[in-house]
C-alpha cells in the first residue's frame, strides 16, 4: 500500500520563479549603464529641444530623466511575473481579459488528479482496480487515521466496524465491473461519514 496522504493528493506547489541572473559587472556596472542611459537621453532631449527652439534648464532636464528611469525601474520590479510557458490551458491569443480560474489553482489540480483516472477507468475493470481502488483505500485509511487513530492494516476488526460492510467489501474485494457513478457517489458518502 502506498503512503500517500490526503494532503499529498490535495496539495499543489507553485512553480518557483527562475533565479534572477545578475548582470555582468555587478552593481557598479549597472549604475554606470544607467548613468550612460540617462546621459544619452538628456543629450537627445537637449538636441531635440534646441532644434525646436526651446531652452530648458539642464538640472531640471536631468532630474526629469532620472525620475523617469526610477519610475521605469519601480514599475518593472512591481510587475507581475510573466505567465508560465508550459502548462497553460490555451493559446495566449484567446485571452479575453477575464480571470482564468483554472490556472494555478490547487483545488482544480486535485480535482483533475481524480477526474482523469476516473474517466479512464470508467469502463475498464482492471484499470479501475489498479488505479482508483488503491486511491479510495488510501482515502479511507487517512480518514480512519485522522478520526480514529487506526488504519485498515493496523486494526482490521475495528476498521471494518467503522467502515461498514459495504465499504469494507468494496475496498477488499475488487468487483467484476467498475461501479456506476451512483454507486461511487454512495461509496464516497460513506467515506465522508467516517
Short mmCIF file of N, CA and C in Angstrom, two decimals:
data_model
loop_
_atom_site.label_atom_id
_atom_site.label_comp_id
_atom_site.label_asym_id
_atom_site.label_seq_id
_atom_site.Cartn_x
_atom_site.Cartn_y
_atom_site.Cartn_z
N UNK A 1 0.85 -1.18 0.00
CA UNK A 1 0.00 0.00 0.00
C UNK A 1 0.89 1.23 0.00
N UNK A 2 0.51 2.23 -0.73
CA UNK A 2 1.26 3.45 -0.86
C UNK A 2 1.10 4.32 0.39
N UNK A 3 2.05 5.18 0.64
CA UNK A 3 1.98 6.03 1.82
C UNK A 3 1.55 7.45 1.47
N UNK A 4 0.77 7.60 0.43
CA UNK A 4 0.28 8.91 0.03
C UNK A 4 -0.87 9.33 0.94
N UNK A 5 -0.80 10.56 1.43
CA UNK A 5 -1.85 11.05 2.33
C UNK A 5 -2.81 11.95 1.55
N UNK A 6 -3.90 12.32 2.19
CA UNK A 6 -4.86 13.23 1.57
C UNK A 6 -4.19 14.58 1.29
N UNK A 7 -3.34 15.02 2.20
CA UNK A 7 -2.65 16.29 1.99
C UNK A 7 -1.78 16.23 0.74
N UNK A 8 -1.12 15.08 0.49
CA UNK A 8 -0.32 14.94 -0.72
C UNK A 8 -1.20 14.96 -1.96
N UNK A 9 -2.37 14.34 -1.87
CA UNK A 9 -3.27 14.29 -3.02
C UNK A 9 -3.85 15.67 -3.32
N UNK A 10 -4.09 16.47 -2.30
CA UNK A 10 -4.74 17.76 -2.48
C UNK A 10 -3.78 18.93 -2.53
N UNK A 11 -2.48 18.68 -2.41
CA UNK A 11 -1.53 19.79 -2.40
C UNK A 11 -1.15 20.16 -3.82
N UNK A 12 -0.74 21.40 -3.96
CA UNK A 12 -0.32 21.92 -5.24
C UNK A 12 0.79 22.91 -4.96
N UNK A 13 1.93 22.68 -5.54
CA UNK A 13 3.06 23.57 -5.31
C UNK A 13 3.19 24.54 -6.46
N UNK A 14 3.33 25.79 -6.10
CA UNK A 14 3.55 26.81 -7.11
C UNK A 14 4.92 26.60 -7.73
N UNK A 15 5.03 26.95 -8.99
CA UNK A 15 6.34 26.89 -9.63
C UNK A 15 7.20 28.01 -9.06
N UNK A 16 8.41 27.66 -8.75
CA UNK A 16 9.31 28.69 -8.23
C UNK A 16 9.81 29.54 -9.39
N UNK A 17 9.90 30.87 -9.17
CA UNK A 17 10.38 31.72 -10.25
C UNK A 17 11.84 31.41 -10.55
N UNK A 18 12.19 31.62 -11.80
CA UNK A 18 13.58 31.38 -12.21
C UNK A 18 14.48 32.37 -11.47
N UNK A 19 15.65 31.91 -11.07
CA UNK A 19 16.55 32.82 -10.35
C UNK A 19 16.94 33.98 -11.25
N UNK A 20 16.94 35.17 -10.66
CA UNK A 20 17.29 36.37 -11.41
C UNK A 20 18.79 36.37 -11.62
N UNK A 21 19.16 36.46 -12.89
CA UNK A 21 20.58 36.45 -13.20
C UNK A 21 21.14 37.85 -12.98
N UNK A 22 22.26 37.90 -12.31
CA UNK A 22 22.93 39.18 -12.10
C UNK A 22 23.66 39.55 -13.38
N UNK A 23 23.54 40.80 -13.74
CA UNK A 23 24.23 41.24 -14.95
C UNK A 23 25.72 41.31 -14.67
N UNK A 24 26.48 41.20 -15.74
CA UNK A 24 27.93 41.23 -15.59
C UNK A 24 28.36 42.61 -15.08
N UNK A 25 29.39 42.60 -14.26
CA UNK A 25 29.91 43.85 -13.74
C UNK A 25 29.34 44.22 -12.38
N UNK A 26 28.37 43.50 -11.91
CA UNK A 26 27.80 43.74 -10.59
C UNK A 26 27.03 45.05 -10.52
N UNK A 27 26.96 45.58 -9.31
CA UNK A 27 26.17 46.78 -9.05
C UNK A 27 26.80 48.02 -9.69
N UNK A 28 28.12 48.10 -9.67
CA UNK A 28 28.80 49.27 -10.25
C UNK A 28 28.55 49.34 -11.75
N UNK A 29 28.60 48.21 -12.42
CA UNK A 29 28.34 48.18 -13.85
C UNK A 29 26.91 48.58 -14.17
N UNK A 30 25.99 48.16 -13.31
CA UNK A 30 24.58 48.50 -13.50
C UNK A 30 24.38 50.01 -13.34
N UNK A 31 25.02 50.61 -12.36
CA UNK A 31 24.91 52.05 -12.13
C UNK A 31 25.52 52.81 -13.30
N UNK A 32 26.66 52.34 -13.80
CA UNK A 32 27.30 53.01 -14.93
C UNK A 32 26.43 52.93 -16.19
N UNK A 33 25.80 51.77 -16.42
CA UNK A 33 24.91 51.65 -17.58
C UNK A 33 23.70 52.58 -17.44
N UNK A 34 23.17 52.68 -16.22
CA UNK A 34 22.03 53.57 -16.01
C UNK A 34 22.44 55.03 -16.24
N UNK A 35 23.59 55.43 -15.70
CA UNK A 35 24.06 56.80 -15.91
C UNK A 35 24.31 57.08 -17.39
N UNK A 36 24.85 56.11 -18.11
CA UNK A 36 25.08 56.29 -19.55
C UNK A 36 23.75 56.43 -20.28
N UNK A 37 22.75 55.66 -19.87
CA UNK A 37 21.43 55.78 -20.47
C UNK A 37 20.81 57.14 -20.20
N UNK A 38 20.92 57.62 -18.96
CA UNK A 38 20.40 58.95 -18.61
C UNK A 38 21.10 60.02 -19.43
N UNK A 39 22.43 59.92 -19.53
CA UNK A 39 23.19 60.92 -20.30
C UNK A 39 22.78 60.91 -21.76
N UNK A 40 22.58 59.72 -22.33
CA UNK A 40 22.19 59.64 -23.74
C UNK A 40 20.82 60.27 -23.96
N UNK A 41 19.88 59.99 -23.07
CA UNK A 41 18.54 60.55 -23.21
C UNK A 41 18.58 62.07 -23.04
N UNK A 42 19.37 62.56 -22.09
CA UNK A 42 19.47 64.01 -21.87
C UNK A 42 20.06 64.68 -23.10
N UNK A 43 21.11 64.10 -23.69
CA UNK A 43 21.73 64.68 -24.89
C UNK A 43 20.71 64.75 -26.03
N UNK A 44 19.95 63.66 -26.23
CA UNK A 44 18.95 63.64 -27.31
C UNK A 44 17.87 64.68 -27.04
N UNK A 45 17.42 64.81 -25.79
CA UNK A 45 16.39 65.80 -25.46
C UNK A 45 16.89 67.22 -25.65
N UNK A 46 18.12 67.50 -25.21
CA UNK A 46 18.67 68.86 -25.38
C UNK A 46 18.77 69.18 -26.86
N UNK A 47 19.26 68.24 -27.65
CA UNK A 47 19.40 68.49 -29.09
C UNK A 47 18.02 68.69 -29.72
N UNK A 48 17.05 67.87 -29.34
CA UNK A 48 15.70 68.00 -29.89
C UNK A 48 15.05 69.30 -29.50
N UNK A 49 15.22 69.70 -28.25
CA UNK A 49 14.62 70.97 -27.81
C UNK A 49 15.27 72.17 -28.48
N UNK A 50 16.58 72.11 -28.70
CA UNK A 50 17.26 73.24 -29.36
C UNK A 50 16.84 73.35 -30.82
N UNK A 51 16.57 72.19 -31.46
CA UNK A 51 16.12 72.23 -32.85
C UNK A 51 14.77 72.94 -32.93
N UNK A 52 13.92 72.67 -31.95
CA UNK A 52 12.59 73.29 -31.93
C UNK A 52 12.67 74.75 -31.49
N UNK A 53 13.74 75.09 -30.79
CA UNK A 53 13.90 76.47 -30.35
C UNK A 53 13.54 76.68 -28.90
N UNK A 54 13.46 75.61 -28.11
CA UNK A 54 13.14 75.73 -26.69
C UNK A 54 14.40 75.53 -25.86
N UNK A 55 14.43 76.24 -24.72
CA UNK A 55 15.54 76.06 -23.78
C UNK A 55 14.97 75.66 -22.43
N UNK A 56 15.55 74.58 -21.88
CA UNK A 56 15.14 74.10 -20.56
C UNK A 56 16.40 73.99 -19.73
N UNK A 57 16.27 74.31 -18.45
CA UNK A 57 17.40 74.22 -17.54
C UNK A 57 17.93 72.79 -17.52
N UNK A 58 19.24 72.64 -17.64
CA UNK A 58 19.86 71.31 -17.68
C UNK A 58 19.61 70.51 -16.40
N UNK A 59 19.73 71.09 -15.19
CA UNK A 59 19.44 70.29 -13.98
C UNK A 59 18.00 69.80 -13.93
N UNK A 60 17.04 70.60 -14.42
CA UNK A 60 15.64 70.18 -14.43
C UNK A 60 15.46 69.01 -15.40
N UNK A 61 16.10 69.12 -16.56
CA UNK A 61 16.01 68.06 -17.56
C UNK A 61 16.63 66.77 -17.05
N UNK A 62 17.79 66.86 -16.42
CA UNK A 62 18.45 65.66 -15.86
C UNK A 62 17.58 65.06 -14.76
N UNK A 63 17.03 65.89 -13.89
CA UNK A 63 16.17 65.38 -12.80
C UNK A 63 14.94 64.67 -13.36
N UNK A 64 14.35 65.24 -14.42
CA UNK A 64 13.19 64.61 -15.04
C UNK A 64 13.52 63.25 -15.64
N UNK A 65 14.66 63.16 -16.34
CA UNK A 65 15.06 61.89 -16.96
C UNK A 65 15.39 60.86 -15.88
N UNK A 66 16.08 61.28 -14.83
CA UNK A 66 16.39 60.34 -13.72
C UNK A 66 15.10 59.86 -13.08
N UNK A 67 14.12 60.76 -12.90
CA UNK A 67 12.83 60.36 -12.33
C UNK A 67 12.14 59.34 -13.23
N UNK A 68 12.18 59.55 -14.53
CA UNK A 68 11.58 58.58 -15.45
C UNK A 68 12.28 57.22 -15.37
N UNK A 69 13.59 57.22 -15.28
CA UNK A 69 14.32 55.95 -15.16
C UNK A 69 13.95 55.24 -13.85
N UNK A 70 13.80 56.00 -12.76
CA UNK A 70 13.44 55.40 -11.48
C UNK A 70 12.02 54.82 -11.53
N UNK A 71 11.10 55.57 -12.12
CA UNK A 71 9.72 55.07 -12.25
C UNK A 71 9.70 53.80 -13.08
N UNK A 72 10.46 53.79 -14.17
CA UNK A 72 10.52 52.59 -15.02
C UNK A 72 11.05 51.40 -14.23
N UNK A 73 12.06 51.63 -13.42
CA UNK A 73 12.66 50.55 -12.62
C UNK A 73 11.67 50.03 -11.57
N UNK A 74 10.95 50.94 -10.90
CA UNK A 74 9.98 50.54 -9.88
C UNK A 74 8.84 49.77 -10.51
N UNK A 75 8.35 50.22 -11.65
CA UNK A 75 7.26 49.52 -12.33
C UNK A 75 7.71 48.12 -12.76
N UNK A 76 8.93 48.01 -13.25
CA UNK A 76 9.44 46.69 -13.65
C UNK A 76 9.57 45.76 -12.44
N UNK A 77 9.94 46.32 -11.28
CA UNK A 77 10.08 45.48 -10.08
C UNK A 77 8.72 45.04 -9.55
N UNK A 78 7.69 45.87 -9.74
CA UNK A 78 6.36 45.54 -9.22
C UNK A 78 5.48 44.80 -10.22
N UNK A 79 5.95 44.63 -11.43
CA UNK A 79 5.14 43.96 -12.46
C UNK A 79 4.94 42.50 -12.08
N UNK A 80 3.78 41.94 -12.39
CA UNK A 80 3.55 40.52 -12.11
C UNK A 80 4.48 39.67 -12.95
N UNK A 81 4.76 38.45 -12.48
CA UNK A 81 5.66 37.58 -13.25
C UNK A 81 5.01 37.20 -14.58
N UNK A 82 5.81 36.91 -15.56
CA UNK A 82 5.24 36.52 -16.84
C UNK A 82 4.51 35.18 -16.70
N UNK A 83 3.52 34.93 -17.54
CA UNK A 83 2.79 33.67 -17.44
C UNK A 83 3.71 32.50 -17.73
N UNK A 84 3.42 31.34 -17.15
CA UNK A 84 4.28 30.18 -17.38
C UNK A 84 4.25 29.77 -18.85
N UNK A 85 5.38 29.29 -19.33
CA UNK A 85 5.47 28.91 -20.74
C UNK A 85 4.80 27.58 -21.01
N UNK A 86 4.92 26.65 -20.07
CA UNK A 86 4.31 25.34 -20.27
C UNK A 86 3.17 25.17 -19.29
N UNK A 87 2.22 24.33 -19.64
CA UNK A 87 1.12 24.04 -18.74
C UNK A 87 -0.04 24.99 -18.87
N UNK A 88 0.00 25.88 -19.85
CA UNK A 88 -1.12 26.80 -20.00
C UNK A 88 -2.30 26.05 -20.60
N UNK A 89 -3.49 26.53 -20.31
CA UNK A 89 -4.71 25.85 -20.73
C UNK A 89 -5.07 26.14 -22.18
N UNK A 90 -4.60 27.20 -22.72
CA UNK A 90 -4.96 27.53 -24.08
C UNK A 90 -3.98 28.53 -24.64
N UNK A 91 -4.09 28.80 -25.92
CA UNK A 91 -3.18 29.77 -26.51
C UNK A 91 -3.42 31.16 -25.94
N UNK A 92 -2.36 31.95 -25.90
CA UNK A 92 -2.44 33.30 -25.33
C UNK A 92 -3.33 34.20 -26.17
N UNK A 93 -3.50 33.89 -27.44
CA UNK A 93 -4.32 34.73 -28.30
C UNK A 93 -5.80 34.69 -27.90
N UNK A 94 -6.23 33.64 -27.20
CA UNK A 94 -7.62 33.51 -26.80
C UNK A 94 -7.93 34.26 -25.51
N UNK A 95 -6.98 34.98 -24.94
CA UNK A 95 -7.18 35.67 -23.68
C UNK A 95 -8.17 36.82 -23.87
N UNK A 96 -9.28 36.71 -23.15
CA UNK A 96 -10.30 37.76 -23.29
C UNK A 96 -10.26 38.76 -22.15
N UNK A 97 -9.26 38.69 -21.29
CA UNK A 97 -9.11 39.65 -20.21
C UNK A 97 -9.81 39.27 -18.93
N UNK A 98 -10.51 38.15 -18.88
CA UNK A 98 -11.16 37.72 -17.65
C UNK A 98 -10.21 36.84 -16.85
N UNK A 99 -10.50 36.67 -15.59
CA UNK A 99 -9.66 35.88 -14.71
C UNK A 99 -9.75 34.41 -15.10
N UNK A 100 -8.62 33.76 -15.22
CA UNK A 100 -8.56 32.35 -15.57
C UNK A 100 -8.59 31.55 -14.28
N UNK A 101 -9.77 31.08 -13.90
CA UNK A 101 -9.93 30.39 -12.62
C UNK A 101 -9.22 29.05 -12.60
N UNK A 102 -8.97 28.47 -13.73
CA UNK A 102 -8.35 27.14 -13.77
C UNK A 102 -6.84 27.18 -13.65
N UNK A 103 -6.23 28.32 -13.88
CA UNK A 103 -4.78 28.40 -13.89
C UNK A 103 -4.22 28.42 -12.47
N UNK A 104 -3.27 27.56 -12.21
CA UNK A 104 -2.52 27.53 -10.95
C UNK A 104 -3.44 27.44 -9.74
N UNK A 105 -4.47 26.66 -9.85
CA UNK A 105 -5.43 26.51 -8.77
C UNK A 105 -5.26 25.13 -8.15
N UNK A 106 -4.95 25.06 -6.86
CA UNK A 106 -4.68 23.79 -6.20
C UNK A 106 -5.92 22.89 -6.19
N UNK A 107 -7.08 23.45 -5.98
CA UNK A 107 -8.29 22.64 -5.96
C UNK A 107 -8.54 22.04 -7.34
N UNK A 108 -8.38 22.83 -8.38
CA UNK A 108 -8.58 22.31 -9.74
C UNK A 108 -7.56 21.22 -10.04
N UNK A 109 -6.32 21.39 -9.60
CA UNK A 109 -5.29 20.37 -9.84
C UNK A 109 -5.66 19.07 -9.11
N UNK A 110 -6.17 19.19 -7.89
CA UNK A 110 -6.57 17.99 -7.14
C UNK A 110 -7.76 17.31 -7.79
N UNK A 111 -8.71 18.10 -8.25
CA UNK A 111 -9.89 17.52 -8.92
C UNK A 111 -9.46 16.83 -10.21
N UNK A 112 -8.58 17.47 -10.96
CA UNK A 112 -8.10 16.85 -12.20
C UNK A 112 -7.32 15.58 -11.90
N UNK A 113 -6.64 15.54 -10.75
CA UNK A 113 -5.93 14.34 -10.36
C UNK A 113 -6.87 13.16 -10.15
N UNK A 114 -8.11 13.43 -9.85
CA UNK A 114 -9.12 12.36 -9.70
C UNK A 114 -9.94 12.20 -10.96
N UNK A 115 -10.25 13.31 -11.62
CA UNK A 115 -11.17 13.28 -12.75
C UNK A 115 -10.63 12.45 -13.91
N UNK A 116 -9.37 12.65 -14.25
CA UNK A 116 -8.80 11.92 -15.39
C UNK A 116 -8.76 10.41 -15.15
N UNK A 117 -8.20 9.95 -14.02
CA UNK A 117 -8.19 8.49 -13.81
C UNK A 117 -9.60 7.90 -13.72
N UNK A 118 -10.55 8.63 -13.12
CA UNK A 118 -11.92 8.12 -13.07
C UNK A 118 -12.50 8.00 -14.47
N UNK A 119 -12.20 8.96 -15.31
CA UNK A 119 -12.70 8.92 -16.67
C UNK A 119 -12.07 7.75 -17.44
N UNK A 120 -10.75 7.56 -17.27
CA UNK A 120 -10.06 6.48 -17.96
C UNK A 120 -10.55 5.11 -17.49
N UNK A 121 -10.85 5.00 -16.22
CA UNK A 121 -11.21 3.70 -15.65
C UNK A 121 -12.71 3.46 -15.64
N UNK A 122 -13.47 4.33 -16.25
CA UNK A 122 -14.93 4.23 -16.20
C UNK A 122 -15.48 2.92 -16.74
N UNK A 123 -14.85 2.35 -17.73
CA UNK A 123 -15.37 1.13 -18.34
C UNK A 123 -14.40 -0.04 -18.24
N UNK A 124 -13.23 0.18 -17.74
CA UNK A 124 -12.20 -0.86 -17.68
C UNK A 124 -12.02 -1.32 -16.23
N UNK A 125 -12.44 -2.54 -15.93
CA UNK A 125 -12.39 -3.07 -14.57
C UNK A 125 -10.96 -3.16 -14.05
N UNK A 126 -10.05 -3.63 -14.89
CA UNK A 126 -8.65 -3.79 -14.45
C UNK A 126 -8.03 -2.43 -14.13
N UNK A 127 -8.27 -1.46 -14.97
CA UNK A 127 -7.71 -0.13 -14.72
C UNK A 127 -8.31 0.47 -13.46
N UNK A 128 -9.62 0.26 -13.24
CA UNK A 128 -10.25 0.76 -12.02
C UNK A 128 -9.61 0.10 -10.80
N UNK A 129 -9.41 -1.22 -10.86
CA UNK A 129 -8.85 -1.95 -9.72
C UNK A 129 -7.41 -1.55 -9.44
N UNK A 130 -6.68 -1.18 -10.48
CA UNK A 130 -5.27 -0.86 -10.25
C UNK A 130 -5.01 0.62 -10.00
N UNK A 131 -5.89 1.51 -10.49
CA UNK A 131 -5.65 2.95 -10.33
C UNK A 131 -6.54 3.62 -9.29
N UNK A 132 -7.83 3.32 -9.32
CA UNK A 132 -8.78 4.07 -8.50
C UNK A 132 -8.97 3.43 -7.14
N UNK A 133 -9.13 2.12 -7.11
CA UNK A 133 -9.39 1.43 -5.85
C UNK A 133 -8.29 1.69 -4.81
N UNK A 134 -7.00 1.64 -5.17
CA UNK A 134 -5.97 1.98 -4.16
C UNK A 134 -6.08 3.40 -3.63
N UNK A 135 -6.47 4.34 -4.50
CA UNK A 135 -6.62 5.74 -4.04
C UNK A 135 -7.77 5.86 -3.06
N UNK A 136 -8.87 5.19 -3.34
CA UNK A 136 -10.01 5.24 -2.43
C UNK A 136 -9.62 4.57 -1.11
N UNK A 137 -8.87 3.48 -1.19
CA UNK A 137 -8.37 2.83 0.03
C UNK A 137 -7.48 3.74 0.84
N UNK A 138 -6.62 4.51 0.16
CA UNK A 138 -5.76 5.47 0.86
C UNK A 138 -6.59 6.55 1.54
N UNK A 139 -7.62 7.00 0.86
CA UNK A 139 -8.51 8.00 1.48
C UNK A 139 -9.19 7.42 2.71
N UNK A 140 -9.66 6.18 2.61
CA UNK A 140 -10.31 5.55 3.76
C UNK A 140 -9.33 5.40 4.91
N UNK A 141 -8.11 4.95 4.62
CA UNK A 141 -7.10 4.83 5.68
C UNK A 141 -6.76 6.17 6.30
N UNK A 142 -6.68 7.19 5.47
CA UNK A 142 -6.36 8.51 6.00
C UNK A 142 -7.49 9.04 6.89
N UNK A 143 -8.73 8.84 6.48
CA UNK A 143 -9.87 9.26 7.32
C UNK A 143 -9.86 8.49 8.63
N UNK A 144 -9.62 7.18 8.55
CA UNK A 144 -9.57 6.37 9.78
C UNK A 144 -8.43 6.83 10.68
N UNK A 145 -7.29 7.13 10.09
CA UNK A 145 -6.13 7.56 10.88
C UNK A 145 -6.39 8.91 11.54
N UNK A 146 -6.97 9.84 10.79
CA UNK A 146 -7.19 11.18 11.34
C UNK A 146 -8.29 11.18 12.40
N UNK A 147 -9.35 10.45 12.17
CA UNK A 147 -10.50 10.50 13.08
C UNK A 147 -10.43 9.48 14.21
N UNK A 148 -9.80 8.33 13.96
CA UNK A 148 -9.86 7.24 14.95
C UNK A 148 -8.49 6.68 15.32
N UNK A 149 -7.42 7.14 14.67
CA UNK A 149 -6.08 6.72 15.04
C UNK A 149 -5.73 5.30 14.62
N UNK A 150 -6.32 4.81 13.55
CA UNK A 150 -6.00 3.46 13.07
C UNK A 150 -6.11 3.41 11.56
N UNK A 151 -5.65 2.31 10.99
CA UNK A 151 -5.81 2.07 9.56
C UNK A 151 -6.39 0.68 9.37
N UNK A 152 -6.73 0.36 8.15
CA UNK A 152 -7.28 -0.97 7.88
C UNK A 152 -6.25 -2.05 8.17
N UNK A 153 -4.99 -1.72 7.99
CA UNK A 153 -3.93 -2.70 8.22
C UNK A 153 -3.60 -2.84 9.70
N UNK A 154 -3.65 -1.75 10.46
CA UNK A 154 -3.24 -1.80 11.87
C UNK A 154 -4.30 -2.45 12.76
N UNK A 155 -5.58 -2.21 12.50
CA UNK A 155 -6.66 -2.78 13.32
C UNK A 155 -7.84 -3.13 12.41
N UNK A 156 -7.76 -4.29 11.73
CA UNK A 156 -8.78 -4.62 10.73
C UNK A 156 -10.20 -4.76 11.30
N UNK A 157 -10.34 -5.34 12.50
CA UNK A 157 -11.69 -5.54 13.05
C UNK A 157 -12.38 -4.20 13.32
N UNK A 158 -11.67 -3.32 13.98
CA UNK A 158 -12.26 -2.02 14.30
C UNK A 158 -12.48 -1.20 13.03
N UNK A 159 -11.53 -1.29 12.09
CA UNK A 159 -11.68 -0.57 10.82
C UNK A 159 -12.91 -1.07 10.07
N UNK A 160 -13.12 -2.39 10.09
CA UNK A 160 -14.29 -2.93 9.40
C UNK A 160 -15.59 -2.43 10.04
N UNK A 161 -15.60 -2.36 11.37
CA UNK A 161 -16.79 -1.86 12.07
C UNK A 161 -17.04 -0.39 11.74
N UNK A 162 -15.98 0.40 11.65
CA UNK A 162 -16.13 1.83 11.35
C UNK A 162 -16.49 2.08 9.89
N UNK A 163 -15.94 1.29 8.99
CA UNK A 163 -16.20 1.48 7.56
C UNK A 163 -17.58 0.97 7.16
N UNK A 164 -18.03 -0.08 7.79
CA UNK A 164 -19.30 -0.69 7.39
C UNK A 164 -19.03 -1.81 6.39
N UNK A 165 -19.97 -2.73 6.31
CA UNK A 165 -19.76 -3.91 5.46
C UNK A 165 -19.66 -3.56 3.98
N UNK A 166 -20.49 -2.63 3.52
CA UNK A 166 -20.50 -2.30 2.10
C UNK A 166 -19.16 -1.69 1.66
N UNK A 167 -18.68 -0.71 2.41
CA UNK A 167 -17.42 -0.05 2.07
C UNK A 167 -16.24 -1.00 2.25
N UNK A 168 -16.28 -1.83 3.31
CA UNK A 168 -15.22 -2.80 3.54
C UNK A 168 -15.15 -3.80 2.37
N UNK A 169 -16.30 -4.29 1.95
CA UNK A 169 -16.32 -5.25 0.84
C UNK A 169 -15.84 -4.58 -0.45
N UNK A 170 -16.23 -3.34 -0.67
CA UNK A 170 -15.80 -2.63 -1.88
C UNK A 170 -14.28 -2.49 -1.91
N UNK A 171 -13.68 -2.17 -0.76
CA UNK A 171 -12.24 -1.94 -0.72
C UNK A 171 -11.43 -3.24 -0.72
N UNK A 172 -12.00 -4.31 -0.16
CA UNK A 172 -11.21 -5.54 -0.02
C UNK A 172 -11.38 -6.51 -1.18
N UNK A 173 -12.52 -6.52 -1.83
CA UNK A 173 -12.73 -7.46 -2.94
C UNK A 173 -13.06 -6.67 -4.21
N UNK A 174 -12.19 -6.72 -5.19
CA UNK A 174 -12.47 -6.00 -6.43
C UNK A 174 -13.71 -6.54 -7.11
N UNK A 175 -14.52 -5.64 -7.63
CA UNK A 175 -15.76 -6.06 -8.27
C UNK A 175 -15.48 -6.53 -9.70
N UNK A 176 -16.49 -7.14 -10.29
CA UNK A 176 -16.34 -7.64 -11.66
C UNK A 176 -16.42 -6.51 -12.67
N UNK A 177 -17.04 -5.41 -12.29
CA UNK A 177 -17.16 -4.25 -13.17
C UNK A 177 -16.95 -2.99 -12.33
N UNK A 178 -16.53 -1.92 -12.96
CA UNK A 178 -16.39 -0.67 -12.20
C UNK A 178 -17.76 -0.22 -11.71
N UNK A 179 -17.81 0.42 -10.54
CA UNK A 179 -19.11 0.87 -10.03
C UNK A 179 -19.68 1.99 -10.89
N UNK A 180 -20.97 2.07 -10.89
CA UNK A 180 -21.64 3.15 -11.63
C UNK A 180 -21.40 4.46 -10.88
N UNK A 181 -21.62 5.58 -11.52
CA UNK A 181 -21.45 6.86 -10.82
C UNK A 181 -22.32 6.96 -9.57
N UNK A 182 -23.52 6.39 -9.61
CA UNK A 182 -24.40 6.40 -8.43
C UNK A 182 -23.79 5.58 -7.29
N UNK A 183 -23.27 4.38 -7.62
CA UNK A 183 -22.63 3.55 -6.60
C UNK A 183 -21.39 4.23 -6.04
N UNK A 184 -20.61 4.84 -6.92
CA UNK A 184 -19.41 5.54 -6.48
C UNK A 184 -19.77 6.73 -5.58
N UNK A 185 -20.85 7.42 -5.88
CA UNK A 185 -21.29 8.54 -5.03
C UNK A 185 -21.72 8.02 -3.65
N UNK A 186 -22.36 6.87 -3.62
CA UNK A 186 -22.75 6.28 -2.32
C UNK A 186 -21.52 5.87 -1.52
N UNK A 187 -20.52 5.35 -2.19
CA UNK A 187 -19.29 4.95 -1.51
C UNK A 187 -18.57 6.17 -0.95
N UNK A 188 -18.53 7.24 -1.73
CA UNK A 188 -17.90 8.48 -1.26
C UNK A 188 -18.67 9.05 -0.08
N UNK A 189 -19.99 8.97 -0.12
CA UNK A 189 -20.80 9.45 1.01
C UNK A 189 -20.51 8.64 2.27
N UNK A 190 -20.33 7.34 2.11
CA UNK A 190 -19.98 6.51 3.27
C UNK A 190 -18.59 6.87 3.79
N UNK A 191 -17.67 7.15 2.87
CA UNK A 191 -16.33 7.56 3.28
C UNK A 191 -16.38 8.87 4.07
N UNK A 192 -17.23 9.77 3.66
CA UNK A 192 -17.32 11.06 4.35
C UNK A 192 -17.94 10.93 5.73
N UNK A 193 -18.70 9.88 5.96
CA UNK A 193 -19.32 9.67 7.27
C UNK A 193 -18.32 9.17 8.31
N UNK A 194 -17.20 8.64 7.86
CA UNK A 194 -16.23 8.07 8.81
C UNK A 194 -15.76 9.14 9.77
#
